[in-house]
CSV table of C-alpha atoms in Angstrom, one decimal:
chain,number,residue,atom,x,y,z
A,17,MET,CA,99.5,141.8,79.6
A,18,CYS,CA,97.4,138.8,80.8
A,19,ILE,CA,93.9,138.8,82.0
A,20,ARG,CA,93.7,137.0,85.3
A,21,PRO,CA,90.5,134.9,85.9
A,22,ASP,CA,88.5,135.5,89.1
A,23,ARG,CA,89.8,133.5,92.0
A,24,ALA,CA,93.1,132.7,90.3
A,25,HIS,CA,96.2,133.1,92.5
A,26,HIS,CA,99.9,132.6,92.1
A,27,CYS,CA,101.7,130.3,94.4
A,28,SER,CA,105.3,131.2,95.1
A,29,GLU,CA,106.0,127.7,96.5
A,30,CYS,CA,104.9,125.9,93.3
A,31,ASN,CA,105.6,128.8,91.0
A,32,THR,CA,102.3,128.3,89.2
A,33,CYS,CA,99.0,130.0,88.9
A,34,VAL,CA,96.0,128.0,89.9
A,35,LEU,CA,92.2,128.5,90.0
A,36,ARG,CA,90.4,128.6,93.3
A,37,ARG,CA,93.7,128.5,95.3
A,38,ASP,CA,93.2,128.1,99.0
A,39,HIS,CA,96.7,127.6,100.4
A,40,HIS,CA,99.9,125.7,99.8
A,41,CYS,CA,99.9,122.5,101.9
A,42,ALA,CA,103.3,121.4,103.1
A,43,VAL,CA,101.9,117.9,104.0
A,44,MET,CA,100.6,117.2,100.5
A,45,ASN,CA,103.4,119.3,98.9
A,46,SER,CA,101.1,121.1,96.6
A,47,CYS,CA,98.6,123.9,96.4
A,48,ILE,CA,95.0,123.2,97.5
A,49,HIS,CA,92.9,124.3,94.6
A,50,GLN,CA,89.8,123.4,92.6
A,51,ASP,CA,91.3,120.2,91.2
A,52,ASN,CA,92.5,118.6,94.5
A,53,THR,CA,90.1,119.9,97.1
A,54,LYS,CA,88.5,116.5,97.3
A,55,ALA,CA,91.8,114.8,97.9
A,56,TYR,CA,92.6,117.3,100.7
A,57,LEU,CA,89.2,116.9,102.4
A,58,LEU,CA,89.5,113.1,102.2
A,59,HIS,CA,93.1,113.4,103.6
A,60,LEU,CA,91.7,115.4,106.6
A,61,PHE,CA,88.7,113.1,107.0
A,62,TYR,CA,90.6,109.8,107.0
A,63,GLY,CA,93.4,111.5,109.1
A,64,SER,CA,90.9,112.4,111.8
A,65,LEU,CA,89.3,109.0,111.6
A,66,TYR,CA,92.7,107.3,112.0
A,67,THR,CA,93.9,109.5,114.8
A,68,SER,CA,90.6,109.0,116.6
A,69,LEU,CA,91.0,105.2,116.5
A,70,ALA,CA,94.7,105.5,117.4
A,71,PHE,CA,93.8,107.7,120.4
A,72,ILE,CA,91.2,105.3,121.6
A,73,SER,CA,93.4,102.3,121.3
A,74,ASP,CA,96.4,104.0,122.8
A,75,PHE,CA,94.5,105.5,125.7
A,76,LYS,CA,92.9,102.1,126.4
A,77,PHE,CA,96.3,100.4,126.4
A,78,THR,CA,98.1,103.0,128.5
A,79,TYR,CA,95.3,103.5,131.0
A,80,PHE,CA,94.1,99.9,131.5
A,81,ASP,CA,96.9,97.5,130.4
A,82,ILE,CA,100.1,99.1,131.7
A,83,PRO,CA,100.9,98.5,135.4
A,84,GLU,CA,100.5,101.3,138.0
A,85,ASP,CA,104.2,102.4,137.8
A,86,ARG,CA,103.7,103.9,134.4
A,87,GLY,CA,106.2,106.8,134.8
A,88,HIS,CA,105.6,110.4,134.0
A,89,PHE,CA,105.2,110.2,130.2
A,90,TRP,CA,102.6,107.5,129.9
A,91,PHE,CA,100.1,110.0,128.4
A,92,ALA,CA,102.5,111.4,125.7
A,93,GLY,CA,101.3,109.2,122.9
A,94,SER,CA,97.6,109.7,123.7
A,95,PHE,CA,98.2,113.4,123.9
A,96,ALA,CA,99.9,113.5,120.5
A,97,TYR,CA,97.1,111.5,118.9
A,98,PHE,CA,94.4,113.7,120.6
A,99,THR,CA,96.1,116.9,119.3
A,100,CYS,CA,96.3,115.6,115.8
A,101,MET,CA,92.7,114.3,115.9
A,102,GLN,CA,91.5,117.7,117.1
A,103,LEU,CA,93.4,119.6,114.4
A,104,SER,CA,92.4,117.5,111.5
A,105,THR,CA,88.8,117.3,112.6
A,106,TRP,CA,88.6,121.0,113.2
A,107,LEU,CA,90.0,121.7,109.7
A,108,TRP,CA,87.7,119.2,108.1
A,109,ILE,CA,84.6,120.7,109.7
A,110,ILE,CA,85.6,124.2,108.6
A,111,TYR,CA,85.9,123.1,105.0
A,112,VAL,CA,82.7,121.1,105.1
A,113,CYS,CA,80.9,124.2,106.3
A,114,LEU,CA,82.5,126.4,103.6
A,115,ILE,CA,82.1,124.2,100.5
A,116,PRO,CA,78.3,124.4,100.3
A,117,ARG,CA,78.6,128.2,100.1
A,118,ASN,CA,81.3,127.9,97.4
A,119,LEU,CA,84.0,129.4,99.6
A,120,MET,CA,87.6,128.5,100.4
A,121,LEU,CA,89.5,129.7,103.5
A,122,ARG,CA,91.1,132.4,101.4
A,123,ASP,CA,87.7,133.7,100.4
A,124,LYS,CA,86.5,133.6,104.0
A,125,TRP,CA,89.5,135.6,105.2
A,126,ASN,CA,89.4,138.1,102.4
A,127,ARG,CA,85.6,138.4,102.7
A,128,SER,CA,85.2,138.2,99.0
A,129,CYS,CA,81.9,137.2,97.4
A,130,PRO,CA,81.5,133.7,96.0
A,131,TYR,CA,81.8,133.4,92.2
A,132,GLY,CA,79.9,130.8,90.3
A,133,ASN,CA,77.7,129.6,93.3
A,134,LEU,CA,75.7,126.6,92.1
A,135,GLY,CA,73.7,126.2,95.4
A,136,TRP,CA,74.8,123.8,98.1
A,137,ARG,CA,74.1,120.7,96.1
A,138,GLY,CA,75.8,121.9,93.0
A,139,ASN,CA,78.8,123.1,95.0
A,140,LEU,CA,79.2,119.7,96.7
A,141,ARG,CA,78.9,118.0,93.3
A,142,ARG,CA,81.6,120.4,91.9
A,143,ILE,CA,84.1,119.2,94.5
A,144,PHE,CA,83.1,115.6,95.1
A,145,GLY,CA,81.6,114.6,91.8
A,146,SER,CA,78.1,113.7,90.7
A,147,ASN,CA,77.9,110.3,92.3
A,148,PRO,CA,77.4,110.5,96.1
A,149,PHE,CA,78.4,106.9,96.5
A,150,LEU,CA,81.9,107.9,95.4
A,151,TRP,CA,82.3,110.9,97.7
A,152,LEU,CA,84.3,109.1,100.4
A,153,ILE,CA,86.4,107.1,98.0
A,154,PRO,CA,89.6,108.8,96.8
A,155,THR,CA,88.6,109.3,93.2
A,156,ARG,CA,88.8,112.4,91.1
A,157,GLY,CA,85.6,114.4,91.6
A,158,ILE,CA,84.3,114.9,88.1
A,159,TYR,CA,81.3,117.1,87.8
A,160,GLU,CA,79.3,117.2,84.6
A,161,TYR,CA,78.2,120.7,83.9
A,162,LYS,CA,74.6,120.6,82.7
A,163,GLU,CA,72.4,123.4,81.7
A,164,ASP,CA,69.1,123.2,83.7
């Protein structure tokens, strides 16, 4: 019989057990857990940034540069970009609000109490690493655990 650590969950898609598992992401083809939360958040951040820029440029092109006889589907590209922008931005904001409290979506849904809460600064360092200048760069978030 094995003793399961707190916040460890089994993923049936990956067939592995991971710590701080949030969900299995089909886009990244892996579980979102404590080791790749930063990569997932940066994926959402840069995805929302890209789709925002794509929406602005596509909307400008279709609204101002195409002649008046645009047809019925002139807004389809802008609508698709806008929808993706809203979804990725919404998910990113949710996670940015949960991380300082040391929660993942699974914890929020299950209303379980946070384990190992280091305070909002410590929780951000745990995910993004100790150097704030590297937080928006896709590097591995390495946190040095120090006794205070």
